[in-house]
Amino acid sequence: MRRVRRYQISSTNNFYPCRGYCIVGPDWRALLLTVFLISIPSIFFLAFPLPFLTEELGPAVPVLVCLFIVAALGTLLRTGLSDPGIVPRASRPPPHDVDDDDDLPLASRPRPHRTKEVTIDGVVFKLKYCETCNIYRPPRCSHCGLCNNCVERFDHHCPWVGNCVGRRNYKWFCLFLYVVTILAIGILALCITEIWIRVEDEKKDDEDKTTPQALGAAVSDAPVTYPACFAMRPSTSLLSFFDTSPSVI
């Protein structure tokens, strides 16, 4: 008989690709969208402004840019495809929390108490009962309505990675935010640097040119620089707006 894995009979809203080695939320398409928003501007930058900047500034520029692109995509996928700290649910209410005989039908049993107090290292905690998962949630644990799971140290359900952010992937999520912000600012600065270098070259070639004229000529020589320069800014701004609020972890 073929063994049935736990994820195959899970009643949550998550999906389990790669035979259960990865886990994504119900809005997994958001993860693909974020990968797209990072990859496309990066490809444009690598194909057009970067060769000029490499010639002008040296080979260290492409090495650093590629490292940050790989790090941004890697930390994004690590956050979006990993278990955020899901607490396994129970198939029935805890038997020690009901007063009736365990042999009674499940529908005939009284509901467990909404809260109970436990003492951990001399500190009293009040645990809340989750009627969906049939468990008393551990301290600093919350239920995600989108994924339909209780998650340890639940921070929020991120619409950009398509997954919850909790105890097991919170550090990766923070690292992703830092890396993608540095990447976007770096691409912005490098594109501005390219335009500035081209403006200076235009002025050297023709000393009668004014700065606006030199700028127009520089932009015409590098028409893809502006899209590559600003394409990542809206997504990074939205990420910062939604995901840099004070954490509860």
Coordinates of N, CA and C in Angstrom, one line a residue:
M1 N 0.8 -1.2 0.0 CA 0.0 0.0 0.0 C 0.9 1.2 0.0
R2 N 0.5 2.2 -0.9 CA 1.3 3.4 -0.9 C 1.1 4.3 0.3
R3 N 2.1 4.8 0.8 CA 2.0 5.6 2.0 C 1.4 7.0 1.7
V4 N 0.4 7.4 2.5 CA -0.2 8.7 2.4 C 0.5 9.7 3.3
R5 N 1.0 10.7 2.7 CA 1.7 11.7 3.5 C 0.7 12.7 4.1
R6 N 1.1 13.3 5.1 CA 0.2 14.2 5.9 C -0.3 15.4 5.0
Y7 N 0.6 16.0 4.2 CA 0.2 17.1 3.4 C -0.9 16.8 2.4
Q8 N -1.0 15.5 2.0 CA -1.9 15.1 1.0 C -3.4 15.0 1.5
I9 N -3.5 15.0 2.8 CA -4.9 15.0 3.5 C -5.1 16.2 4.3
S10 N -4.2 17.3 4.0 CA -4.4 18.5 4.8 C -5.6 19.2 4.4
S11 N -6.3 19.8 5.4 CA -7.5 20.6 5.1 C -7.3 22.1 5.1
T12 N -6.1 22.5 4.9 CA -5.7 23.9 4.9 C -5.9 24.4 3.5
N13 N -5.6 25.7 3.3 CA -5.7 26.3 2.0 C -4.4 26.4 1.2
N14 N -3.4 25.8 1.9 CA -2.0 25.9 1.3 C -1.9 24.8 0.2
F15 N -0.9 25.1 -0.7 CA -0.5 24.1 -1.7 C 0.9 23.6 -1.4
Y16 N 1.2 22.3 -1.8 CA 2.4 21.7 -1.4 C 3.1 21.1 -2.6
P17 N 3.9 22.0 -3.3 CA 4.6 21.5 -4.5 C 5.8 20.7 -4.1
C18 N 6.4 20.1 -5.1 CA 7.7 19.3 -4.9 C 7.5 18.2 -3.8
R19 N 6.3 17.5 -3.9 CA 6.0 16.4 -3.1 C 6.0 16.8 -1.6
G20 N 5.6 18.0 -1.3 CA 5.5 18.4 0.1 C 6.7 19.1 0.7
Y21 N 7.8 19.1 -0.1 CA 9.0 19.8 0.4 C 8.9 21.3 0.4
C22 N 8.0 21.8 -0.3 CA 7.7 23.3 -0.3 C 6.3 23.5 0.0
I23 N 6.0 24.7 0.5 CA 4.6 25.1 0.9 C 4.4 26.5 0.5
V24 N 3.3 26.7 -0.1 CA 2.9 28.1 -0.6 C 1.5 28.4 -0.2
G25 N 1.1 29.6 -0.1 CA -0.2 30.0 0.3 C -1.2 29.9 -0.9
P26 N -2.5 30.2 -0.6 CA -3.5 30.1 -1.6 C -3.3 31.1 -2.7
D27 N -2.6 32.2 -2.4 CA -2.3 33.3 -3.4 C -0.9 33.2 -3.9
W28 N -0.5 31.9 -4.4 CA 0.8 31.7 -4.8 C 1.2 32.5 -6.1
R29 N 0.2 32.9 -6.8 CA 0.5 33.7 -8.0 C 1.2 35.0 -7.7
A30 N 0.9 35.5 -6.5 CA 1.6 36.8 -6.0 C 3.1 36.6 -6.0
L31 N 3.5 35.4 -5.6 CA 5.0 35.1 -5.6 C 5.5 35.2 -7.0
L32 N 4.8 34.6 -8.0 CA 5.3 34.7 -9.3 C 5.3 36.2 -9.8
L33 N 4.4 37.0 -9.4 CA 4.3 38.4 -9.8 C 5.5 39.1 -9.2
T34 N 5.9 38.8 -8.0 CA 7.0 39.5 -7.4 C 8.3 39.1 -8.0
V35 N 8.4 37.8 -8.4 CA 9.6 37.3 -9.1 C 9.7 38.1 -10.5
F36 N 8.6 38.3 -11.1 CA 8.5 39.0 -12.4 C 9.0 40.5 -12.2
L37 N 8.5 41.1 -11.1 CA 8.8 42.5 -10.9 C 10.3 42.7 -10.6
I38 N 10.9 41.7 -10.1 CA 12.3 41.9 -9.8 C 13.2 41.5 -11.0
S39 N 12.8 40.4 -11.7 CA 13.6 39.8 -12.8 C 13.6 40.7 -14.0
I40 N 12.4 41.2 -14.4 CA 12.4 42.0 -15.7 C 13.2 43.2 -15.7
P41 N 13.1 44.1 -14.7 CA 14.0 45.3 -14.6 C 15.4 44.9 -14.5
S42 N 15.7 43.8 -13.8 CA 17.1 43.4 -13.6 C 17.7 42.9 -15.0
I43 N 16.9 42.2 -15.8 CA 17.3 41.8 -17.1 C 17.6 42.9 -18.0
F44 N 16.7 43.9 -18.0 CA 16.9 45.1 -18.8 C 18.2 45.8 -18.4
F45 N 18.4 45.9 -17.1 CA 19.7 46.6 -16.6 C 20.9 45.8 -17.0
L46 N 20.9 44.5 -16.9 CA 22.0 43.7 -17.3 C 22.3 43.8 -18.8
A47 N 21.3 43.9 -19.6 CA 21.4 43.9 -21.0 C 21.9 45.2 -21.6
F48 N 21.5 46.3 -21.0 CA 21.7 47.6 -21.6 C 22.6 48.5 -20.8
P49 N 22.3 49.0 -19.6 CA 23.2 50.0 -18.9 C 24.4 49.3 -18.4
L50 N 24.4 48.0 -18.0 CA 25.5 47.4 -17.3 C 26.8 47.3 -18.2
P51 N 26.7 46.9 -19.5 CA 27.9 46.9 -20.2 C 28.7 48.2 -20.3
F52 N 27.9 49.3 -20.4 CA 28.6 50.6 -20.4 C 29.2 50.9 -19.1
L53 N 28.5 50.6 -18.0 CA 29.0 50.9 -16.7 C 30.2 50.0 -16.4
T54 N 30.2 48.8 -16.9 CA 31.4 47.9 -16.6 C 32.6 48.5 -17.3
E55 N 32.4 49.0 -18.5 CA 33.5 49.6 -19.2 C 34.0 50.9 -18.5
E56 N 33.1 51.7 -17.9 CA 33.5 52.9 -17.3 C 34.0 52.7 -15.9
L57 N 33.4 51.8 -15.1 CA 33.6 51.7 -13.7 C 34.4 50.5 -13.3
G58 N 34.5 49.5 -14.1 CA 35.3 48.3 -13.8 C 34.4 47.1 -13.6
P59 N 35.0 45.9 -13.5 CA 34.3 44.6 -13.5 C 33.6 44.3 -12.1
A60 N 33.9 45.1 -11.1 CA 33.3 44.9 -9.8 C 31.8 45.2 -9.8
V61 N 31.4 46.1 -10.7 CA 29.9 46.5 -10.8 C 29.1 45.3 -11.2
P62 N 29.3 44.6 -12.3 CA 28.4 43.4 -12.6 C 28.5 42.3 -11.6
V63 N 29.6 42.1 -11.0 CA 29.7 41.1 -9.9 C 28.8 41.4 -8.8
L64 N 28.8 42.6 -8.3 CA 28.0 43.0 -7.1 C 26.5 43.0 -7.5
V65 N 26.2 43.5 -8.7 CA 24.8 43.6 -9.1 C 24.2 42.1 -9.2
C66 N 25.0 41.2 -9.9 CA 24.5 39.9 -10.0 C 24.3 39.2 -8.7
L67 N 25.2 39.4 -7.7 CA 25.1 38.9 -6.4 C 23.8 39.3 -5.7
F68 N 23.5 40.6 -5.8 CA 22.3 41.1 -5.2 C 21.1 40.6 -5.9
I69 N 21.1 40.5 -7.2 CA 19.9 39.9 -7.9 C 19.7 38.5 -7.4
V70 N 20.7 37.7 -7.4 CA 20.6 36.3 -6.9 C 20.1 36.2 -5.5
A71 N 20.7 37.1 -4.6 CA 20.3 37.1 -3.2 C 18.8 37.5 -3.1
A72 N 18.4 38.5 -3.9 CA 17.0 39.0 -3.8 C 16.0 37.9 -4.1
L73 N 16.3 37.2 -5.3 CA 15.4 36.1 -5.7 C 15.5 34.9 -4.8
G74 N 16.7 34.6 -4.3 CA 16.9 33.5 -3.4 C 16.1 33.7 -2.1
T75 N 16.3 34.8 -1.4 CA 15.6 35.1 -0.2 C 14.1 35.2 -0.4
L76 N 13.6 35.7 -1.5 CA 12.2 35.7 -1.8 C 11.6 34.3 -1.9
L77 N 12.3 33.5 -2.7 CA 11.8 32.1 -2.8 C 11.9 31.3 -1.5
R78 N 12.9 31.6 -0.8 CA 13.1 30.9 0.5 C 11.9 31.3 1.5
T79 N 11.5 32.6 1.4 CA 10.4 33.0 2.2 C 9.1 32.5 1.8
G80 N 8.8 32.6 0.4 CA 7.5 32.2 -0.1 C 7.3 30.7 -0.2
L81 N 8.3 29.9 -0.2 CA 8.2 28.4 -0.4 C 8.4 27.7 0.9
S82 N 8.6 28.3 2.0 CA 8.9 27.6 3.3 C 7.8 27.7 4.3
D83 N 7.8 26.8 5.2 CA 6.8 26.7 6.3 C 7.0 27.9 7.2
P84 N 6.0 28.7 7.4 CA 6.2 29.9 8.3 C 6.1 29.6 9.7
G85 N 5.8 28.4 10.1 CA 5.7 28.0 11.5 C 4.3 27.5 11.8
I86 N 3.7 26.7 10.9 CA 2.3 26.2 11.0 C 2.3 25.2 12.2
V87 N 1.3 25.4 13.0 CA 1.0 24.5 14.1 C 0.1 23.4 13.7
P88 N 0.5 22.1 13.8 CA -0.4 21.1 13.3 C -1.7 21.1 14.0
R89 N -2.8 20.9 13.3 CA -4.1 20.9 13.8 C -4.5 19.6 14.3
A90 N -5.5 19.5 15.2 CA -6.0 18.3 15.8 C -7.3 17.9 15.0
S91 N -7.5 16.6 14.9 CA -8.7 16.1 14.2 C -10.0 16.3 15.1
R92 N -9.8 16.4 16.4 CA -10.9 16.5 17.4 C -10.5 17.4 18.5
P93 N -11.4 17.9 19.3 CA -11.1 18.8 20.4 C -10.3 18.0 21.5
P94 N -9.5 18.7 22.2 CA -8.7 18.0 23.3 C -9.6 17.2 24.3
P95 N -9.4 15.9 24.5 CA -10.3 15.2 25.4 C -10.3 15.7 26.8
H96 N -9.1 16.2 27.3 CA -9.0 16.6 28.7 C -9.7 17.9 28.9
D97 N -10.2 18.6 27.9 CA -10.9 19.9 28.0 C -12.4 19.7 28.0
V98 N -12.9 18.6 27.9 CA -14.4 18.3 27.9 C -14.7 17.5 29.1
D99 N -15.9 17.7 29.6 CA -16.4 17.0 30.8 C -17.1 15.7 30.6
D100 N -17.5 15.5 29.3 CA -18.2 14.2 29.1 C -17.3 13.1 28.8
D101 N -17.9 11.9 28.6 CA -17.2 10.7 28.3 C -16.6 10.8 26.9
D102 N -15.4 10.3 26.7 CA -14.7 10.4 25.4 C -15.5 9.6 24.4
D103 N -16.3 8.6 24.8 CA -17.0 7.8 23.9 C -18.2 8.4 23.3
L104 N -18.6 9.6 23.8 CA -19.7 10.3 23.2 C -19.4 10.8 21.8
P105 N -20.4 10.9 20.9 CA -20.1 11.4 19.6 C -19.6 12.8 19.6
L106 N -18.8 13.2 18.7 CA -18.1 14.5 18.7 C -19.1 15.6 18.7
A107 N -20.2 15.5 18.0 CA -21.2 16.6 17.9 C -22.0 16.7 19.2
S108 N -21.9 15.7 20.1 CA -22.7 15.8 21.4 C -21.9 16.3 22.5
R109 N -20.6 16.5 22.3 CA -19.7 17.0 23.4 C -19.8 18.5 23.5
P110 N -19.7 19.0 24.7 CA -19.7 20.4 24.9 C -18.4 21.0 24.3
R111 N -18.5 22.3 23.9 CA -17.3 23.0 23.4 C -16.3 23.2 24.4
P112 N -15.0 23.1 24.1 CA -13.9 23.5 25.0 C -14.0 24.9 25.5
H113 N -13.4 25.2 26.6 CA -13.3 26.6 27.1 C -12.6 27.4 26.1
R114 N -13.0 28.7 26.0 CA -12.4 29.6 25.0 C -10.9 29.9 25.4
T115 N -10.6 29.9 26.6 CA -9.2 30.2 27.1 C -8.9 29.3 28.2
K116 N -7.6 29.1 28.4 CA -7.1 28.4 29.6 C -5.7 29.0 29.9
E117 N -5.4 28.9 31.2 CA -4.1 29.4 31.7 C -3.1 28.3 31.9
V118 N -1.9 28.6 31.4 CA -0.8 27.7 31.7 C 0.4 28.5 32.2
T119 N 1.2 27.8 33.0 CA 2.4 28.5 33.6 C 3.7 27.9 32.9
I120 N 4.4 28.8 32.3 CA 5.7 28.5 31.7 C 6.8 29.3 32.3
D121 N 7.7 28.6 32.9 CA 8.9 29.2 33.6 C 8.4 30.2 34.6
G122 N 7.3 29.9 35.4 CA 6.8 30.8 36.4 C 6.0 32.0 35.9
V123 N 5.8 32.0 34.6 CA 5.0 33.1 34.0 C 3.6 32.5 33.5
V124 N 2.5 33.1 33.8 CA 1.2 32.7 33.5 C 0.8 33.2 32.1
F125 N 0.4 32.3 31.2 CA 0.0 32.7 29.9 C -1.5 32.3 29.7
K126 N -2.2 33.1 29.0 CA -3.6 32.7 28.7 C -3.7 32.3 27.3
L127 N -4.0 31.0 27.0 CA -4.0 30.5 25.7 C -5.5 30.5 25.2
K128 N -5.6 30.9 23.9 CA -6.9 31.0 23.3 C -7.2 29.7 22.5
Y129 N -8.4 29.2 22.5 CA -8.7 28.0 21.8 C -9.1 28.4 20.3
C130 N -8.6 27.6 19.4 CA -8.9 27.8 17.9 C -9.9 26.7 17.5
E131 N -11.1 27.1 17.2 CA -12.1 26.2 16.9 C -11.9 25.5 15.5
T132 N -11.1 26.2 14.6 CA -10.8 25.6 13.3 C -9.7 24.5 13.4
C133 N -8.7 24.8 14.2 CA -7.6 23.8 14.3 C -7.7 22.9 15.5
N134 N -8.7 23.1 16.4 CA -9.0 22.3 17.6 C -7.8 22.2 18.5
I135 N -7.1 23.3 18.7 CA -6.0 23.4 19.6 C -6.0 24.7 20.4
Y136 N -5.3 24.7 21.5 CA -5.1 25.9 22.2 C -3.8 26.5 21.7
R137 N -3.9 27.7 21.1 CA -2.8 28.3 20.4 C -1.7 28.6 21.4
P138 N -0.4 28.3 21.1 CA 0.7 28.7 21.9 C 0.8 30.2 22.0
P139 N 1.6 30.7 23.0 CA 1.8 32.1 23.1 C 2.3 32.7 21.8
R140 N 1.8 33.9 21.5 CA 2.3 34.7 20.3 C 2.0 33.9 19.0
C141 N 0.9 33.2 19.0 CA 0.5 32.4 17.8 C -0.9 32.9 17.4
S142 N -1.1 33.1 16.1 CA -2.4 33.6 15.6 C -2.9 32.7 14.4
H143 N -4.2 32.8 14.1 CA -4.7 32.0 13.0 C -4.8 32.9 11.8
C144 N -4.3 32.4 10.7 CA -4.4 33.2 9.4 C -5.6 32.7 8.7
G145 N -6.5 33.7 8.4 CA -7.7 33.3 7.7 C -7.6 32.9 6.3
L146 N -6.5 33.5 5.6 CA -6.3 33.1 4.2 C -5.7 31.7 4.0
C147 N -4.7 31.4 4.8 CA -4.2 30.0 4.7 C -4.9 29.0 5.6
N148 N -5.7 29.5 6.5 CA -6.5 28.6 7.4 C -5.6 27.8 8.3
N149 N -4.6 28.4 8.8 CA -3.6 27.8 9.7 C -3.4 28.6 10.9
C150 N -3.0 28.0 12.0 CA -2.4 28.7 13.1 C -0.9 28.7 12.9
V151 N -0.3 29.9 13.0 CA 1.1 30.1 12.7 C 1.8 30.7 14.0
E152 N 2.9 30.0 14.3 CA 3.7 30.5 15.5 C 4.3 31.9 15.2
R153 N 4.2 32.7 16.2 CA 4.8 34.1 16.0 C 4.3 34.8 14.7
F154 N 3.0 34.7 14.5 CA 2.5 35.2 13.2 C 2.7 36.7 13.2
D155 N 3.3 37.1 12.1 CA 3.5 38.6 11.9 C 2.4 39.1 10.9
H156 N 2.3 38.6 9.7 CA 1.2 39.0 8.8 C 1.3 38.0 7.6
H157 N 0.2 38.1 6.8 CA 0.2 37.3 5.6 C 0.6 38.3 4.5
C158 N 1.8 38.1 3.9 CA 2.4 39.0 3.0 C 1.7 38.8 1.6
P159 N 1.1 39.8 1.0 CA 0.6 39.7 -0.3 C 1.6 39.6 -1.5
W160 N 2.9 39.9 -1.1 CA 3.9 39.9 -2.2 C 4.6 38.6 -2.3
V161 N 4.7 37.8 -1.2 CA 5.4 36.5 -1.2 C 4.3 35.4 -1.3
G162 N 3.0 35.8 -1.1 CA 2.0 34.8 -1.2 C 2.0 33.8 0.0
N163 N 2.5 34.1 1.1 CA 2.6 33.2 2.2 C 2.6 34.0 3.5
C164 N 2.4 33.3 4.6 CA 2.4 33.9 5.9 C 3.9 34.1 6.3
V165 N 4.1 35.1 7.2 CA 5.4 35.4 7.7 C 5.3 35.1 9.2
G166 N 6.1 34.1 9.6 CA 6.0 33.7 11.0 C 7.4 33.3 11.6
R167 N 7.4 32.4 12.5 CA 8.7 32.1 13.3 C 9.7 31.5 12.3
R168 N 9.4 30.7 11.4 CA 10.4 30.0 10.6 C 10.9 30.7 9.4
N169 N 10.2 31.7 8.9 CA 10.7 32.4 7.7 C 10.8 34.0 7.9
Y170 N 10.6 34.4 9.2 CA 10.6 35.9 9.4 C 12.0 36.5 9.1
K171 N 13.1 35.8 9.5 CA 14.4 36.3 9.2 C 14.7 36.4 7.7
W172 N 14.3 35.4 7.0 CA 14.5 35.4 5.6 C 13.7 36.5 4.9
F173 N 12.5 36.8 5.5 CA 11.7 37.8 4.9 C 12.3 39.2 5.1
C174 N 12.8 39.4 6.3 CA 13.5 40.7 6.6 C 14.8 40.8 5.7
L175 N 15.5 39.7 5.5 CA 16.7 39.8 4.7 C 16.3 40.1 3.2
F176 N 15.2 39.5 2.8 CA 14.7 39.8 1.4 C 14.4 41.3 1.3
L177 N 13.7 41.9 2.3 CA 13.4 43.3 2.2 C 14.6 44.2 2.1
Y178 N 15.6 43.8 2.9 CA 16.9 44.6 2.9 C 17.6 44.5 1.6
V179 N 17.7 43.3 1.1 CA 18.4 43.0 -0.2 C 17.7 43.7 -1.3
V180 N 16.4 43.5 -1.5 CA 15.7 44.1 -2.6 C 15.7 45.6 -2.6
T181 N 15.7 46.2 -1.4 CA 15.8 47.6 -1.3 C 17.1 48.1 -1.7
I182 N 18.2 47.5 -1.3 CA 19.5 47.8 -1.7 C 19.7 47.7 -3.2
L183 N 19.1 46.6 -3.7 CA 19.2 46.3 -5.2 C 18.6 47.4 -6.0
A184 N 17.4 47.8 -5.5 CA 16.6 48.9 -6.3 C 17.3 50.2 -6.2
I185 N 17.8 50.6 -5.0 CA 18.5 51.8 -4.8 C 19.8 51.8 -5.6
G186 N 20.5 50.6 -5.7 CA 21.8 50.5 -6.4 C 21.5 50.7 -7.9
I187 N 20.5 50.0 -8.4 CA 20.2 50.1 -9.9 C 19.8 51.6 -10.2
L188 N 19.1 52.2 -9.3 CA 18.7 53.6 -9.5 C 20.0 54.5 -9.6
A189 N 20.9 54.3 -8.6 CA 22.1 55.1 -8.6 C 23.0 54.8 -9.8
L190 N 23.1 53.6 -10.2 CA 24.0 53.2 -11.3 C 23.4 53.8 -12.6
C191 N 22.1 53.8 -12.8 CA 21.5 54.3 -14.0 C 21.7 55.9 -14.1
I192 N 21.5 56.5 -12.9 CA 21.8 58.0 -12.9 C 23.3 58.2 -13.2
T193 N 24.1 57.4 -12.7 CA 25.6 57.5 -12.9 C 25.9 57.4 -14.4
E194 N 25.2 56.5 -15.1 CA 25.4 56.3 -16.5 C 25.0 57.6 -17.3
I195 N 23.8 58.1 -16.9 CA 23.3 59.3 -17.6 C 24.3 60.5 -17.3
W196 N 24.8 60.6 -16.1 CA 25.7 61.7 -15.8 C 27.0 61.5 -16.6
I197 N 27.5 60.3 -16.7 CA 28.8 60.1 -17.5 C 28.5 60.5 -18.9
R198 N 27.4 60.1 -19.5 CA 27.1 60.4 -20.9 C 26.9 61.9 -21.1
V199 N 26.3 62.6 -20.1 CA 26.2 64.0 -20.2 C 27.5 64.7 -20.2
E200 N 28.4 64.2 -19.3 CA 29.8 64.8 -19.3 C 30.5 64.6 -20.6
D201 N 30.3 63.4 -21.2 CA 31.0 63.1 -22.4 C 30.4 63.9 -23.6
E202 N 29.1 64.2 -23.6 CA 28.5 65.1 -24.6 C 29.1 66.5 -24.5
K203 N 29.3 66.9 -23.2 CA 29.8 68.3 -23.1 C 31.3 68.4 -23.5
K204 N 32.0 67.3 -23.3 CA 33.4 67.3 -23.7 C 33.5 67.3 -25.3
D205 N 32.6 66.5 -25.9 CA 32.6 66.5 -27.4 C 32.2 67.8 -28.0
D206 N 31.3 68.5 -27.3 CA 30.8 69.7 -27.9 C 30.6 70.7 -26.7
E207 N 31.6 71.6 -26.6 CA 31.6 72.5 -25.4 C 30.4 73.6 -25.5
D208 N 29.8 73.7 -26.7 CA 28.8 74.7 -26.8 C 27.4 74.1 -26.4
K209 N 27.3 72.9 -26.1 CA 26.1 72.3 -25.6 C 25.8 72.7 -24.2
T210 N 24.5 73.0 -24.0 CA 24.1 73.3 -22.6 C 23.7 71.9 -22.0
T211 N 23.5 72.0 -20.6 CA 23.2 70.8 -19.9 C 21.9 70.1 -20.4
P212 N 20.8 70.9 -20.6 CA 19.6 70.2 -21.1 C 19.9 69.5 -22.5
Q213 N 20.7 70.2 -23.3 CA 20.9 69.6 -24.6 C 21.8 68.3 -24.5
A214 N 22.8 68.4 -23.6 CA 23.6 67.2 -23.4 C 22.8 66.1 -22.7
L215 N 21.9 66.4 -21.9 CA 21.0 65.4 -21.2 C 20.1 64.7 -22.3
G216 N 19.6 65.5 -23.2 CA 18.7 65.0 -24.2 C 19.5 64.0 -25.1
A217 N 20.7 64.4 -25.4 CA 21.6 63.5 -26.3 C 22.0 62.2 -25.5
A218 N 22.2 62.4 -24.2 CA 22.6 61.2 -23.4 C 21.4 60.2 -23.3
V219 N 20.2 60.8 -23.1 CA 19.0 59.9 -23.0 C 18.8 59.2 -24.3
S220 N 19.0 59.9 -25.4 CA 18.8 59.3 -26.8 C 19.8 58.2 -27.0
D221 N 21.0 58.3 -26.4 CA 22.0 57.2 -26.6 C 21.7 56.0 -25.7
A222 N 21.0 56.2 -24.6 CA 20.6 55.1 -23.7 C 19.2 55.2 -23.4
P223 N 18.3 54.8 -24.3 CA 16.9 54.9 -24.1 C 16.3 53.9 -23.1
V224 N 17.0 52.8 -22.9 CA 16.5 51.8 -21.9 C 16.9 52.1 -20.5
T225 N 17.7 53.1 -20.3 CA 18.2 53.4 -19.0 C 17.1 53.9 -18.1
Y226 N 16.3 54.8 -18.6 CA 15.2 55.3 -17.7 C 14.2 54.2 -17.3
P227 N 13.7 53.3 -18.2 CA 12.8 52.3 -17.7 C 13.5 51.4 -16.7
A228 N 14.8 51.0 -16.9 CA 15.5 50.1 -16.0 C 15.8 50.9 -14.7
C229 N 15.9 52.2 -14.8 CA 16.2 53.0 -13.6 C 15.0 53.0 -12.6
F230 N 13.8 53.2 -13.2 CA 12.7 53.4 -12.3 C 11.7 52.3 -12.2
A231 N 11.9 51.2 -13.0 CA 10.9 50.1 -13.0 C 10.8 49.4 -11.6
M232 N 11.9 49.3 -10.9 CA 11.9 48.6 -9.6 C 11.4 49.4 -8.5
R233 N 11.3 50.7 -8.7 CA 10.9 51.6 -7.6 C 9.5 51.4 -7.1
P234 N 8.5 51.3 -8.0 CA 7.1 51.2 -7.4 C 6.9 49.9 -6.6
S235 N 7.5 48.8 -7.1 CA 7.3 47.5 -6.3 C 8.1 47.6 -5.0
T236 N 9.3 48.2 -5.0 CA 10.0 48.3 -3.7 C 9.3 49.3 -2.8
S237 N 8.7 50.4 -3.3 CA 8.0 51.3 -2.4 C 6.8 50.6 -1.8
L238 N 6.0 49.8 -2.6 CA 4.9 49.1 -2.1 C 5.3 48.1 -1.0
L239 N 6.4 47.3 -1.3 CA 6.9 46.4 -0.3 C 7.2 47.1 1.0
S240 N 7.9 48.2 0.9 CA 8.2 49.0 2.1 C 7.0 49.5 2.9
F241 N 6.0 49.9 2.1 CA 4.8 50.4 2.7 C 4.0 49.4 3.5
F242 N 3.9 48.1 2.9 CA 3.1 47.1 3.5 C 3.8 46.3 4.5
D243 N 5.2 46.2 4.4 CA 5.9 45.2 5.2 C 6.9 45.7 6.1
T244 N 7.0 47.0 6.3 CA 8.0 47.5 7.3 C 7.4 48.1 8.5
S245 N 6.1 47.7 8.7 CA 5.5 48.1 10.0 C 6.1 47.5 11.2
P246 N 5.9 48.0 12.4 CA 6.5 47.4 13.6 C 6.1 45.9 13.7
S247 N 7.0 45.1 14.0 CA 6.8 43.6 14.0 C 6.3 43.2 15.4
V248 N 5.5 42.2 15.4 CA 5.0 41.6 16.7 C 5.9 40.5 17.2
I249 N 6.9 40.2 16.4 CA 7.8 39.0 16.7 C 8.9 39.5 17.7

